[in-house]
Amino acid sequence: MVDFITFMYASPFFILLFFLGKSHYFTRLSTKKNLPPSPPRLPVIGNLHQIGPLLHRDLASLSQRHGGPLMLLHLGSVPTLVVSSADAAREILKTKDLVFANRPDVRMWRRLLYDNREVSVAPYGEYWRQVKSIMVLHLLSNKRVESCNEVREEEMAIVVEKIKKSREHGEAVDLSDLFLTFTNDVVCMVTFGRKYSEGERGRRFKKMLGEFFAVLGGFDLEDLLPRFAWVARLSGFDARVEKVARELDEFLEGVVEERLKKQAEGGGGGGGGGGGREDFVDILLKIQKDDSDAYTAGTDTTATVIEWAFTKLLKHPKVLKRTQDEVRTVLKGKQQISQDDINNMKYLKAVLKETLRLHPPIPTLVPRISSQDVNIMGYDVEKGTRVIINAWAIARDPKVWDEPDEFRPERFLDCSIDFKGFDFNLIPFGAGRRGCPGITFAMTTNENILANLLHKFDWELPNGGKAEDLDMNERHGLTIRKRTPLLAVATPFPS
């Protein structure tokens, strides 16, 4: 990723920005338009110097000082509307959803996501409608999610054995890695019919996936400042993107070729590791479509949510005990956890809701773009303006949430607010026609692993660590995970 701040101050060409930009500085300002409030900006680079790695936090801070619900930034040559209130989000994602149904044309998306054919970034139109229909009806329907229960149970049993072995060896469990491996394995089994987490192949696969998400969440200077495209080339960023794209292509081509060969030989579905279960690749081949989003969107985001949920529980021992007591009371000695059991775990569900409120996996959602001039909350928004919905800031709005920065799952016990896109105070998965289609799959997986680990083990921090010393810092990326791995010691709970 190009470090913009380093580039700006280290480049001998920085002083030229002021001269290059003089003729363009005021071109987008108009006395005839009532534009949203905006912080002061520099020529050419606009407000880029005010943005750091943790975009959601910087945007929230700028909005508090300069904008409020709506703020107009200029990120290089790209006008960008930042949305930081539920009312503003509702007007954009519901009232005028069609105007903002499109995605911006981002160079990195084109290269990594098959020329924008992936459902979350595809241009709004007939192709997007067809792919969304495939996702909703064939891949992520409630029936399909229920059919994946066997996969989740099998992978959960493997996780439990790993934790027991760690205990036998007197080792702390790296929960961050465990959660990522679990979600990878579940999604791989459901998508490809086999896992890619073991041995040298597994190490390469995990590295490729980590690099994919890191690059996708990176800063592409060429996208915002086209005249400085040479910086991305000289820094090696372009080469890094090409390497990730090539590796992903090779991996997915191998999966499809392997499946076609198996089918030609008369084998069933499931990729050779799924016991004959029909997986997403089988379904997609049947309808002659190819969309890898079922995998790329389902793994890092799910692992991020459960990592933060467990971190919050270890940070708040009383909440941890209350959640465990509920889980064990509902199960009453049962070893297998059914969806009916989980539906009776109201406090556990509240813990996950509160985690999503404080730590939405993609805090600024996927950007949108205005397809025409439009008025939002009395402000003029020009055609071609990018729109960033700061779901993180909206979920911490003190006008809506009491003690917004505190972890208090109780707030959801007698609260009708949900995260499925109908309550705009809480939109970790977006809303409207471009909302995430995989909510049910993601939350079923999160509930399953959280309930199992709280049921089967007692947990504490290693080396007598204190809850107040637990590192809560964030790491930059497409999804915002913990900066340091979450380590904990597990003690099996007698059944």
CSV table of C-alpha atoms in Angstrom, one decimal:
chain,number,residue,atom,x,y,z
A,1,MET,CA,0.0,0.0,0.0
A,2,VAL,CA,1.3,3.4,-0.9
A,3,ASP,CA,1.8,5.5,2.3
A,4,PHE,CA,0.4,8.8,1.2
A,5,ILE,CA,1.7,10.8,4.1
A,6,THR,CA,5.2,9.6,3.5
A,7,PHE,CA,4.9,10.2,-0.2
A,8,MET,CA,3.6,13.7,0.3
A,9,TYR,CA,6.4,14.9,2.5
A,10,ALA,CA,9.2,12.9,1.0
A,11,SER,CA,8.6,13.7,-2.7
A,12,PRO,CA,10.6,16.5,-4.1
A,13,PHE,CA,7.6,17.3,-6.3
A,14,PHE,CA,5.3,18.1,-3.4
A,15,ILE,CA,5.8,21.9,-3.8
A,16,LEU,CA,4.7,21.6,-7.4
A,17,LEU,CA,1.3,20.5,-6.3
A,18,PHE,CA,0.4,24.1,-5.4
A,19,PHE,CA,1.3,25.4,-8.8
A,20,LEU,CA,-0.2,22.4,-10.7
A,21,GLY,CA,-3.4,22.8,-8.9
A,22,LYS,CA,-4.0,26.6,-8.9
A,23,SER,CA,-6.1,26.5,-12.0
A,24,HIS,CA,-8.2,23.7,-10.7
A,25,TYR,CA,-8.6,24.7,-7.1
A,26,PHE,CA,-12.0,26.4,-7.2
A,27,THR,CA,-13.4,24.7,-10.3
A,28,ARG,CA,-15.9,22.5,-8.4
A,29,LEU,CA,-17.1,25.3,-6.1
A,30,SER,CA,-20.2,27.1,-7.2
A,31,THR,CA,-22.0,30.0,-5.6
A,32,LYS,CA,-25.2,28.8,-7.2
A,33,LYS,CA,-25.2,25.5,-5.4
A,34,ASN,CA,-25.7,24.8,-1.7
A,35,LEU,CA,-22.9,22.2,-1.3
A,36,PRO,CA,-22.5,20.2,2.0
A,37,PRO,CA,-20.0,21.7,4.5
A,38,SER,CA,-16.4,20.9,3.8
A,39,PRO,CA,-13.1,21.3,5.7
A,40,PRO,CA,-10.4,23.4,4.1
A,41,ARG,CA,-8.4,21.6,1.4
A,42,LEU,CA,-5.2,21.9,-0.5
A,43,PRO,CA,-4.8,22.2,-4.2
A,44,VAL,CA,-4.7,18.9,-6.2
A,45,ILE,CA,-4.6,16.6,-3.2
A,46,GLY,CA,-7.7,18.1,-1.6
A,47,ASN,CA,-8.3,16.6,1.8
A,48,LEU,CA,-6.1,13.5,1.4
A,49,HIS,CA,-3.6,14.9,3.9
A,50,GLN,CA,-6.3,14.7,6.6
A,51,ILE,CA,-7.0,10.9,6.1
A,52,GLY,CA,-5.0,8.2,7.8
A,53,PRO,CA,-5.1,4.4,7.8
A,54,LEU,CA,-8.2,4.1,10.0
A,55,LEU,CA,-10.5,5.8,7.6
A,56,HIS,CA,-13.7,5.5,9.7
A,57,ARG,CA,-12.1,7.2,12.7
A,58,ASP,CA,-10.6,10.1,10.7
A,59,LEU,CA,-13.9,10.7,8.8
A,60,ALA,CA,-15.9,10.7,12.1
A,61,SER,CA,-13.5,13.2,13.6
A,62,LEU,CA,-13.6,15.5,10.5
A,63,SER,CA,-17.4,15.2,10.4
A,64,GLN,CA,-17.7,16.3,14.0
A,65,ARG,CA,-15.5,19.4,13.4
A,66,HIS,CA,-16.6,20.4,9.9
A,67,GLY,CA,-19.7,18.7,8.7
A,68,GLY,CA,-22.1,16.8,10.9
A,69,PRO,CA,-24.5,14.4,9.1
A,70,LEU,CA,-23.1,15.3,5.7
A,71,MET,CA,-19.7,16.4,4.8
A,72,LEU,CA,-18.1,17.0,1.4
A,73,LEU,CA,-14.4,16.0,1.0
A,74,HIS,CA,-12.2,16.1,-2.0
A,75,LEU,CA,-10.0,13.1,-2.1
A,76,GLY,CA,-7.6,14.1,-4.8
A,77,SER,CA,-9.7,14.7,-7.8
A,78,VAL,CA,-12.7,12.7,-6.4
A,79,PRO,CA,-15.5,14.6,-4.7
A,80,THR,CA,-16.7,12.4,-1.8
A,81,LEU,CA,-19.8,12.8,0.4
A,82,VAL,CA,-19.4,11.4,3.9
A,83,VAL,CA,-22.6,10.3,5.6
A,84,SER,CA,-22.5,10.2,9.4
A,85,SER,CA,-26.1,10.1,10.6
A,86,ALA,CA,-29.0,7.6,10.4
A,87,ASP,CA,-31.3,10.2,8.8
A,88,ALA,CA,-28.9,11.0,6.1
A,89,ALA,CA,-28.2,7.3,5.5
A,90,ARG,CA,-31.9,6.6,5.2
A,91,GLU,CA,-32.4,9.3,2.6
A,92,ILE,CA,-29.5,7.9,0.5
A,93,LEU,CA,-30.1,4.1,1.0
A,94,LYS,CA,-33.9,4.1,1.0
A,95,THR,CA,-35.6,7.3,-0.1
A,96,LYS,CA,-33.2,7.9,-3.0
A,97,ASP,CA,-31.7,4.5,-3.2
A,98,LEU,CA,-32.0,4.3,-7.0
A,99,VAL,CA,-29.9,7.5,-7.5
A,100,PHE,CA,-27.1,5.9,-5.4
A,101,ALA,CA,-27.5,2.3,-6.5
A,102,ASN,CA,-24.3,2.3,-8.6
A,103,ARG,CA,-20.7,1.8,-7.5
A,104,PRO,CA,-17.7,4.0,-8.5
A,105,ASP,CA,-15.4,2.6,-11.1
A,106,VAL,CA,-12.3,1.8,-9.0
A,107,ARG,CA,-9.2,0.6,-10.8
A,108,MET,CA,-8.3,-2.0,-8.2
A,109,TRP,CA,-11.8,-3.4,-8.2
A,110,ARG,CA,-11.6,-3.9,-11.9
A,111,ARG,CA,-8.3,-5.8,-11.6
A,112,LEU,CA,-9.1,-7.9,-8.6
A,113,LEU,CA,-12.8,-8.5,-9.0
A,114,TYR,CA,-13.0,-9.5,-12.7
A,115,ASP,CA,-13.7,-6.2,-14.3
A,116,ASN,CA,-16.4,-5.3,-11.7
A,117,ARG,CA,-18.4,-8.5,-12.3
A,118,GLU,CA,-18.4,-9.4,-8.6
A,119,VAL,CA,-21.8,-8.7,-7.1
A,120,SER,CA,-20.9,-6.2,-4.5
A,121,VAL,CA,-19.1,-3.8,-6.9
A,122,ALA,CA,-20.9,-4.6,-10.2
A,123,PRO,CA,-22.6,-1.7,-12.0
A,124,TYR,CA,-26.3,-1.4,-11.3
A,125,GLY,CA,-28.2,-3.0,-14.1
A,126,GLU,CA,-29.4,-6.2,-15.6
A,127,TYR,CA,-26.1,-8.1,-15.0
A,128,TRP,CA,-26.1,-7.1,-11.3
A,129,ARG,CA,-29.8,-8.1,-10.9
A,130,GLN,CA,-29.0,-11.6,-12.4
A,131,VAL,CA,-26.0,-12.2,-10.2
A,132,LYS,CA,-27.8,-10.9,-7.1
A,133,SER,CA,-30.7,-13.2,-7.9
A,134,ILE,CA,-28.3,-16.2,-8.1
A,135,MET,CA,-26.8,-15.3,-4.7
A,136,VAL,CA,-30.1,-14.8,-3.0
A,137,LEU,CA,-32.1,-17.7,-4.5
A,138,HIS,CA,-29.4,-20.4,-5.0
A,139,LEU,CA,-26.4,-19.7,-2.8
A,140,LEU,CA,-27.5,-17.8,0.3
A,141,SER,CA,-31.1,-18.6,0.8
A,142,ASN,CA,-32.4,-19.7,4.2
A,143,LYS,CA,-32.8,-23.2,3.0
A,144,ARG,CA,-29.2,-23.3,1.7
A,145,VAL,CA,-27.9,-21.8,5.0
A,146,GLU,CA,-29.7,-24.6,6.9
A,147,SER,CA,-28.2,-27.2,4.6
A,148,CYS,CA,-24.7,-26.1,5.7
A,149,ASN,CA,-25.3,-27.0,9.4
A,150,GLU,CA,-23.5,-30.3,8.9
A,151,VAL,CA,-20.4,-28.5,7.6
A,152,ARG,CA,-20.4,-26.1,10.6
A,153,GLU,CA,-20.8,-29.0,13.0
A,154,GLU,CA,-17.9,-30.9,11.5
A,155,GLU,CA,-15.6,-27.9,11.5
A,156,MET,CA,-16.7,-27.0,15.0
A,157,ALA,CA,-15.7,-30.4,16.2
A,158,ILE,CA,-12.2,-29.9,14.7
A,159,VAL,CA,-11.9,-26.5,16.5
A,160,VAL,CA,-12.8,-28.0,19.8
A,161,GLU,CA,-10.2,-30.7,19.5
A,162,LYS,CA,-7.5,-28.1,18.6
A,163,ILE,CA,-8.4,-26.2,21.7
A,164,LYS,CA,-8.2,-29.3,23.9
A,165,LYS,CA,-4.8,-30.1,22.5
A,166,SER,CA,-3.6,-26.6,23.3
A,167,ARG,CA,-4.7,-27.0,26.8
A,168,GLU,CA,-2.9,-30.4,27.1
A,169,HIS,CA,0.3,-28.7,26.0
A,170,GLY,CA,-0.2,-25.8,28.4
A,171,GLU,CA,-0.5,-23.3,25.5
A,172,ALA,CA,-2.6,-20.3,25.0
A,173,VAL,CA,-5.0,-20.4,22.0
A,174,ASP,CA,-4.5,-17.9,19.2
A,175,LEU,CA,-8.2,-17.2,18.8
A,176,SER,CA,-7.6,-14.7,16.0
A,177,ASP,CA,-6.0,-17.4,13.8
A,178,LEU,CA,-8.5,-20.0,15.0
A,179,PHE,CA,-11.5,-17.9,14.0
A,180,LEU,CA,-10.0,-17.1,10.6
A,181,THR,CA,-9.2,-20.8,9.9
A,182,PHE,CA,-12.7,-21.9,11.0
A,183,THR,CA,-14.5,-19.4,8.8
A,184,ASN,CA,-12.1,-20.2,5.9
A,185,ASP,CA,-12.8,-23.9,6.3
A,186,VAL,CA,-16.5,-23.5,6.6
A,187,VAL,CA,-16.8,-21.2,3.6
A,188,CYS,CA,-14.4,-23.3,1.5
A,189,MET,CA,-16.3,-26.5,2.2
A,190,VAL,CA,-19.6,-24.8,1.4
A,191,THR,CA,-18.2,-23.0,-1.7
A,192,PHE,CA,-15.6,-25.5,-3.1
A,193,GLY,CA,-16.4,-28.7,-1.3
A,194,ARG,CA,-12.9,-29.0,0.2
A,195,LYS,CA,-10.6,-27.1,2.6
A,196,TYR,CA,-7.4,-25.3,1.8
A,197,SER,CA,-6.0,-24.8,5.3
A,198,GLU,CA,-3.6,-27.7,5.7
A,199,GLY,CA,0.1,-28.2,4.9
A,200,GLU,CA,2.1,-26.0,2.6
A,201,ARG,CA,-0.8,-25.5,0.2
A,202,GLY,CA,-2.8,-24.2,3.1
A,203,ARG,CA,-0.1,-21.8,4.1
A,204,ARG,CA,0.1,-20.4,0.6
A,205,PHE,CA,-3.7,-20.2,0.4
A,206,LYS,CA,-3.9,-18.3,3.7
A,207,LYS,CA,-1.1,-15.9,2.6
A,208,MET,CA,-2.8,-15.3,-0.8
A,209,LEU,CA,-6.1,-14.5,0.9
A,210,GLY,CA,-4.5,-12.2,3.5
A,211,GLU,CA,-2.7,-10.3,0.7
A,212,PHE,CA,-6.0,-10.1,-1.3
A,213,PHE,CA,-7.8,-8.4,1.5
A,214,ALA,CA,-4.8,-6.2,2.3
A,215,VAL,CA,-4.5,-4.9,-1.2
A,216,LEU,CA,-8.3,-4.5,-1.7
A,217,GLY,CA,-8.3,-2.3,1.4
A,218,GLY,CA,-5.2,-0.4,0.4
A,219,PHE,CA,-4.8,3.2,-0.9
A,220,ASP,CA,-4.5,3.4,-4.7
A,221,LEU,CA,-3.0,6.8,-5.5
A,222,GLU,CA,-3.8,6.4,-9.2
A,223,ASP,CA,-7.5,6.1,-8.5
A,224,LEU,CA,-7.6,9.5,-6.7
A,225,LEU,CA,-4.8,11.3,-8.4
A,226,PRO,CA,-4.5,9.9,-12.0
A,227,ARG,CA,-1.6,12.3,-12.8
A,228,PHE,CA,0.5,10.5,-10.2
A,229,ALA,CA,-0.1,7.0,-11.5
A,230,TRP,CA,3.7,6.7,-11.8
A,231,VAL,CA,4.0,6.6,-8.0
A,232,ALA,CA,2.0,3.4,-7.8
A,233,ARG,CA,4.2,1.9,-10.4
A,234,LEU,CA,7.5,3.0,-8.8
A,235,SER,CA,6.4,2.0,-5.3
A,236,GLY,CA,5.7,-1.6,-6.4
A,237,PHE,CA,2.0,-1.3,-5.6
A,238,ASP,CA,0.9,-2.1,-9.1
A,239,ALA,CA,3.1,-5.2,-9.2
A,240,ARG,CA,1.6,-6.3,-5.9
A,241,VAL,CA,-1.9,-6.0,-7.2
A,242,GLU,CA,-1.0,-7.9,-10.4
A,243,LYS,CA,0.6,-10.7,-8.4
A,244,VAL,CA,-2.5,-11.1,-6.1
A,245,ALA,CA,-4.8,-11.0,-9.2
A,246,ARG,CA,-2.8,-13.6,-11.0
A,247,GLU,CA,-2.7,-15.9,-7.9
A,248,LEU,CA,-6.4,-15.6,-7.4
A,249,ASP,CA,-7.1,-16.4,-11.1
A,250,GLU,CA,-4.9,-19.5,-11.0
A,251,PHE,CA,-6.5,-20.7,-7.8
A,252,LEU,CA,-10.1,-20.3,-9.0
A,253,GLU,CA,-9.3,-21.7,-12.5
A,254,GLY,CA,-7.8,-24.8,-10.7
A,255,VAL,CA,-11.0,-25.2,-8.6
A,256,VAL,CA,-13.2,-25.1,-11.7
A,257,GLU,CA,-11.0,-27.3,-13.8
A,258,GLU,CA,-10.8,-29.9,-11.1
A,259,ARG,CA,-14.5,-30.0,-10.7
A,260,LEU,CA,-15.2,-30.3,-14.5
A,261,LYS,CA,-12.7,-33.1,-14.7
A,262,LYS,CA,-14.4,-34.9,-11.8
A,263,GLN,CA,-17.8,-34.5,-13.4
A,264,ALA,CA,-16.5,-35.7,-16.7
A,265,GLU,CA,-15.2,-38.8,-14.9
A,266,GLY,CA,-18.7,-39.4,-13.5
A,267,GLY,CA,-18.0,-38.2,-10.0
A,268,GLY,CA,-20.6,-36.4,-7.9
A,269,GLY,CA,-20.5,-32.9,-6.4
A,270,GLY,CA,-18.6,-31.6,-3.4
A,271,GLY,CA,-15.1,-31.3,-4.7
A,272,GLY,CA,-13.8,-34.6,-3.4
A,273,GLY,CA,-13.9,-33.5,0.3
A,274,GLY,CA,-17.6,-32.8,0.9
A,275,GLY,CA,-19.0,-36.4,1.1
A,276,GLY,CA,-20.9,-35.8,-2.1
A,277,ARG,CA,-22.6,-32.6,-0.9
A,278,GLU,CA,-23.5,-30.2,-3.6
A,279,ASP,CA,-21.5,-27.0,-3.1
A,280,PHE,CA,-21.6,-23.5,-4.6
A,281,VAL,CA,-19.3,-24.5,-7.5
A,282,ASP,CA,-21.6,-27.2,-8.5
A,283,ILE,CA,-24.6,-24.8,-8.5
A,284,LEU,CA,-22.7,-22.1,-10.4
A,285,LEU,CA,-21.6,-24.6,-13.0
A,286,LYS,CA,-25.2,-25.7,-13.4
A,287,ILE,CA,-26.4,-22.2,-14.2
A,288,GLN,CA,-23.2,-21.5,-16.1
A,289,LYS,CA,-22.2,-18.5,-14.0
A,290,ASP,CA,-19.0,-17.8,-12.1
A,291,ASP,CA,-18.9,-15.5,-9.1
A,292,SER,CA,-16.3,-15.9,-6.4
A,293,ASP,CA,-17.9,-13.4,-4.1
A,294,ALA,CA,-19.5,-16.2,-2.1
A,295,TYR,CA,-16.0,-16.9,-0.9
A,296,THR,CA,-14.2,-13.6,-0.7
A,297,ALA,CA,-17.0,-11.7,1.0
A,298,GLY,CA,-17.7,-14.5,3.5
A,299,THR,CA,-14.5,-15.2,5.3
A,300,ASP,CA,-12.6,-12.2,6.5
A,301,THR,CA,-15.7,-10.3,7.5
A,302,THR,CA,-17.1,-13.3,9.5
A,303,ALA,CA,-13.8,-13.9,11.3
A,304,THR,CA,-13.6,-10.2,12.1
A,305,VAL,CA,-17.0,-10.1,13.9
A,306,ILE,CA,-16.3,-13.2,16.0
A,307,GLU,CA,-12.8,-12.0,16.9
A,308,TRP,CA,-14.2,-8.7,18.2
A,309,ALA,CA,-17.0,-10.4,20.0
A,310,PHE,CA,-14.6,-12.7,21.9
A,311,THR,CA,-12.3,-9.8,22.6
A,312,LYS,CA,-15.1,-7.8,24.1
A,313,LEU,CA,-16.2,-10.7,26.3
A,314,LEU,CA,-12.6,-11.2,27.7
A,315,LYS,CA,-12.5,-7.4,28.2
A,316,HIS,CA,-15.7,-7.6,30.3
A,317,PRO,CA,-15.7,-10.7,32.5
A,318,LYS,CA,-19.2,-10.1,33.9
A,319,VAL,CA,-20.6,-10.0,30.4
A,320,LEU,CA,-18.7,-13.2,29.6
A,321,LYS,CA,-20.1,-15.0,32.7
A,322,ARG,CA,-23.7,-13.9,31.9
A,323,THR,CA,-23.4,-15.1,28.3
A,324,GLN,CA,-21.9,-18.4,29.4
A,325,ASP,CA,-24.6,-18.9,32.0
A,326,GLU,CA,-27.3,-18.4,29.4
A,327,VAL,CA,-25.7,-20.8,26.9
A,328,ARG,CA,-25.3,-23.5,29.5
A,329,THR,CA,-28.8,-23.0,30.9
A,330,VAL,CA,-30.4,-23.3,27.5
A,331,LEU,CA,-28.4,-26.4,26.6
A,332,LYS,CA,-28.8,-28.2,29.9
A,333,GLY,CA,-25.9,-30.6,29.3
A,334,LYS,CA,-26.6,-31.1,25.5
A,335,GLN,CA,-23.5,-31.4,23.4
A,336,GLN,CA,-24.9,-30.5,20.0
A,337,ILE,CA,-26.3,-27.0,19.6
A,338,SER,CA,-29.3,-26.6,17.3
A,339,GLN,CA,-30.6,-23.4,15.7
A,340,ASP,CA,-33.6,-23.6,18.0
A,341,ASP,CA,-31.2,-23.5,21.0
A,342,ILE,CA,-29.5,-20.5,19.6
A,343,ASN,CA,-32.8,-18.7,19.0
A,344,ASN,CA,-33.4,-19.0,22.8
A,345,MET,CA,-30.0,-17.3,23.6
A,346,LYS,CA,-31.2,-13.7,23.7
A,347,TYR,CA,-28.2,-12.4,25.5
A,348,LEU,CA,-25.7,-14.1,23.2
A,349,LYS,CA,-27.6,-12.5,20.3
A,350,ALA,CA,-27.4,-9.1,22.1
A,351,VAL,CA,-23.6,-9.6,22.5
A,352,LEU,CA,-23.2,-10.0,18.7
A,353,LYS,CA,-25.5,-7.0,18.0
A,354,GLU,CA,-23.4,-4.9,20.3
A,355,THR,CA,-20.2,-6.1,18.7
A,356,LEU,CA,-21.5,-5.2,15.3
A,357,ARG,CA,-22.5,-1.8,16.6
A,358,LEU,CA,-19.0,-1.0,17.9
A,359,HIS,CA,-17.0,-3.0,15.3
A,360,PRO,CA,-18.8,-3.2,12.0
A,361,PRO,CA,-16.4,-5.4,9.8
A,362,ILE,CA,-16.3,-2.9,7.0
A,363,PRO,CA,-16.9,0.4,8.9
A,364,THR,CA,-17.4,2.6,5.9
A,365,LEU,CA,-19.3,0.1,3.8
A,366,VAL,CA,-18.7,-0.2,0.1
A,367,PRO,CA,-18.8,3.2,-1.6
A,368,ARG,CA,-21.6,4.3,-3.9
A,369,ILE,CA,-21.8,7.0,-6.5
A,370,SER,CA,-24.5,9.5,-7.4
A,371,SER,CA,-25.9,8.8,-10.9
A,372,GLN,CA,-27.4,12.3,-11.2
A,373,ASP,CA,-27.5,15.7,-9.5
A,374,VAL,CA,-29.7,15.3,-6.3
A,375,ASN,CA,-30.7,17.1,-3.2
A,376,ILE,CA,-29.9,15.4,0.1
A,377,MET,CA,-31.1,17.1,3.4
A,378,GLY,CA,-31.2,20.4,1.7
A,379,TYR,CA,-27.7,20.1,0.2
A,380,ASP,CA,-26.9,19.8,-3.5
A,381,VAL,CA,-24.9,16.7,-4.4
A,382,GLU,CA,-23.5,16.6,-7.9
A,383,LYS,CA,-23.6,13.7,-10.3
A,384,GLY,CA,-20.5,11.6,-10.0
A,385,THR,CA,-19.9,12.2,-6.3
A,386,ARG,CA,-18.7,9.2,-4.4
A,387,VAL,CA,-20.6,8.4,-1.2
A,388,ILE,CA,-19.1,6.9,1.9
A,389,ILE,CA,-21.6,5.7,4.6
A,390,ASN,CA,-19.7,5.8,7.9
A,391,ALA,CA,-21.6,3.0,9.6
A,392,TRP,CA,-19.1,3.1,12.5
A,393,ALA,CA,-19.9,6.7,13.2
A,394,ILE,CA,-23.7,6.2,12.8
A,395,ALA,CA,-23.6,3.4,15.4
A,396,ARG,CA,-21.8,5.6,17.9
A,397,ASP,CA,-24.0,8.7,17.5
A,398,PRO,CA,-24.6,10.0,21.1
A,399,LYS,CA,-27.9,11.5,20.0
A,400,VAL,CA,-29.2,7.9,19.5
A,401,TRP,CA,-27.1,5.7,21.7
A,402,ASP,CA,-26.7,6.1,25.5
A,403,GLU,CA,-22.9,5.9,26.3
A,404,PRO,CA,-22.2,5.0,22.7
A,405,ASP,CA,-18.6,3.9,23.3
A,406,GLU,CA,-19.4,1.5,26.0
A,407,PHE,CA,-19.9,-2.2,25.5
A,408,ARG,CA,-23.4,-2.8,26.9
A,409,PRO,CA,-25.3,-5.8,25.3
A,410,GLU,CA,-28.2,-5.1,27.6
A,411,ARG,CA,-29.2,-2.2,25.4
A,412,PHE,CA,-30.5,-4.7,22.8
A,413,LEU,CA,-32.6,-6.9,25.2
A,414,ASP,CA,-35.6,-4.6,25.1
A,415,CYS,CA,-34.8,-2.9,21.8
A,416,SER,CA,-36.3,-3.4,18.4
A,417,ILE,CA,-33.3,-2.2,16.5
A,418,ASP,CA,-31.8,-4.8,14.2
A,419,PHE,CA,-28.9,-5.0,11.8
A,420,LYS,CA,-30.7,-6.3,8.7
A,421,GLY,CA,-30.9,-2.9,6.9
A,422,PHE,CA,-34.3,-1.7,8.1
A,423,ASP,CA,-33.0,0.3,11.1
A,424,PHE,CA,-30.6,2.9,9.9
A,425,ASN,CA,-29.1,3.5,13.3
A,426,LEU,CA,-27.4,0.1,12.9
A,427,ILE,CA,-26.3,-0.9,9.3
A,428,PRO,CA,-23.1,-3.0,9.6
A,429,PHE,CA,-24.2,-4.9,6.5
A,430,GLY,CA,-25.5,-1.9,4.6
A,431,ALA,CA,-29.1,-1.4,3.4
A,432,GLY,CA,-31.3,-1.0,0.4
A,433,ARG,CA,-30.9,-2.9,-2.9
A,434,ARG,CA,-27.1,-3.0,-2.5
A,435,GLY,CA,-27.2,-4.4,1.1
A,436,CYS,CA,-25.2,-7.6,1.8
A,437,PRO,CA,-27.0,-10.7,0.8
A,438,GLY,CA,-25.0,-13.0,3.1
A,439,ILE,CA,-26.3,-11.7,6.5
A,440,THR,CA,-28.0,-15.0,7.4
A,441,PHE,CA,-25.0,-17.1,6.5
A,442,ALA,CA,-22.6,-14.9,8.4
A,443,MET,CA,-24.6,-14.5,11.6
A,444,THR,CA,-25.5,-18.3,11.7
A,445,THR,CA,-21.7,-19.0,11.6
A,446,ASN,CA,-21.0,-16.4,14.2
A,447,GLU,CA,-23.7,-17.6,16.6
A,448,ASN,CA,-22.6,-21.2,16.2
A,449,ILE,CA,-18.9,-20.8,17.1
A,450,LEU,CA,-19.6,-18.3,19.9
A,451,ALA,CA,-22.2,-20.6,21.5
A,452,ASN,CA,-20.0,-23.7,21.2
A,453,LEU,CA,-16.8,-22.1,22.6
A,454,LEU,CA,-18.7,-20.6,25.5
A,455,HIS,CA,-20.5,-23.8,26.2
A,456,LYS,CA,-17.5,-26.2,26.1
A,457,PHE,CA,-14.7,-24.0,27.7
A,458,ASP,CA,-14.0,-21.5,30.4
A,459,TRP,CA,-11.8,-18.7,29.2
A,460,GLU,CA,-9.1,-16.4,30.7
A,461,LEU,CA,-6.3,-14.2,29.5
A,462,PRO,CA,-2.8,-15.9,29.5
A,463,ASN,CA,-0.1,-15.3,32.1
A,464,GLY,CA,-2.6,-13.8,34.6
A,465,GLY,CA,-3.3,-11.0,32.2
A,466,LYS,CA,-5.9,-8.4,33.3
A,467,ALA,CA,-8.9,-7.5,31.3
A,468,GLU,CA,-8.1,-3.8,31.4
A,469,ASP,CA,-4.7,-4.4,29.8
A,470,LEU,CA,-6.2,-6.2,26.7
A,471,ASP,CA,-5.1,-4.5,23.5
A,472,MET,CA,-8.1,-3.0,21.7
A,473,ASN,CA,-6.3,-1.3,18.9
A,474,GLU,CA,-7.4,-1.7,15.3
A,475,ARG,CA,-5.5,-2.8,12.2
A,476,HIS,CA,-6.0,-1.2,8.8
A,477,GLY,CA,-7.4,-3.3,6.0
A,478,LEU,CA,-10.6,-4.0,4.0
A,479,THR,CA,-12.0,-5.3,7.3
A,480,ILE,CA,-10.9,-3.7,10.6
A,481,ARG,CA,-9.5,-6.5,12.8
A,482,LYS,CA,-7.5,-6.4,16.0
A,483,ARG,CA,-4.0,-5.1,15.6
A,484,THR,CA,-2.5,-7.9,17.8
A,485,PRO,CA,-3.7,-11.5,17.8
A,486,LEU,CA,-6.2,-12.4,20.5
A,487,LEU,CA,-4.7,-15.1,22.9
A,488,ALA,CA,-6.6,-16.9,25.6
A,489,VAL,CA,-6.3,-20.0,27.8
A,490,ALA,CA,-9.1,-22.5,27.6
A,491,THR,CA,-10.3,-24.9,30.4
A,492,PRO,CA,-12.7,-27.6,29.3
A,493,PHE,CA,-16.1,-27.3,31.0
A,494,PRO,CA,-17.3,-30.6,32.4
A,495,SER,CA,-20.3,-31.8,30.6
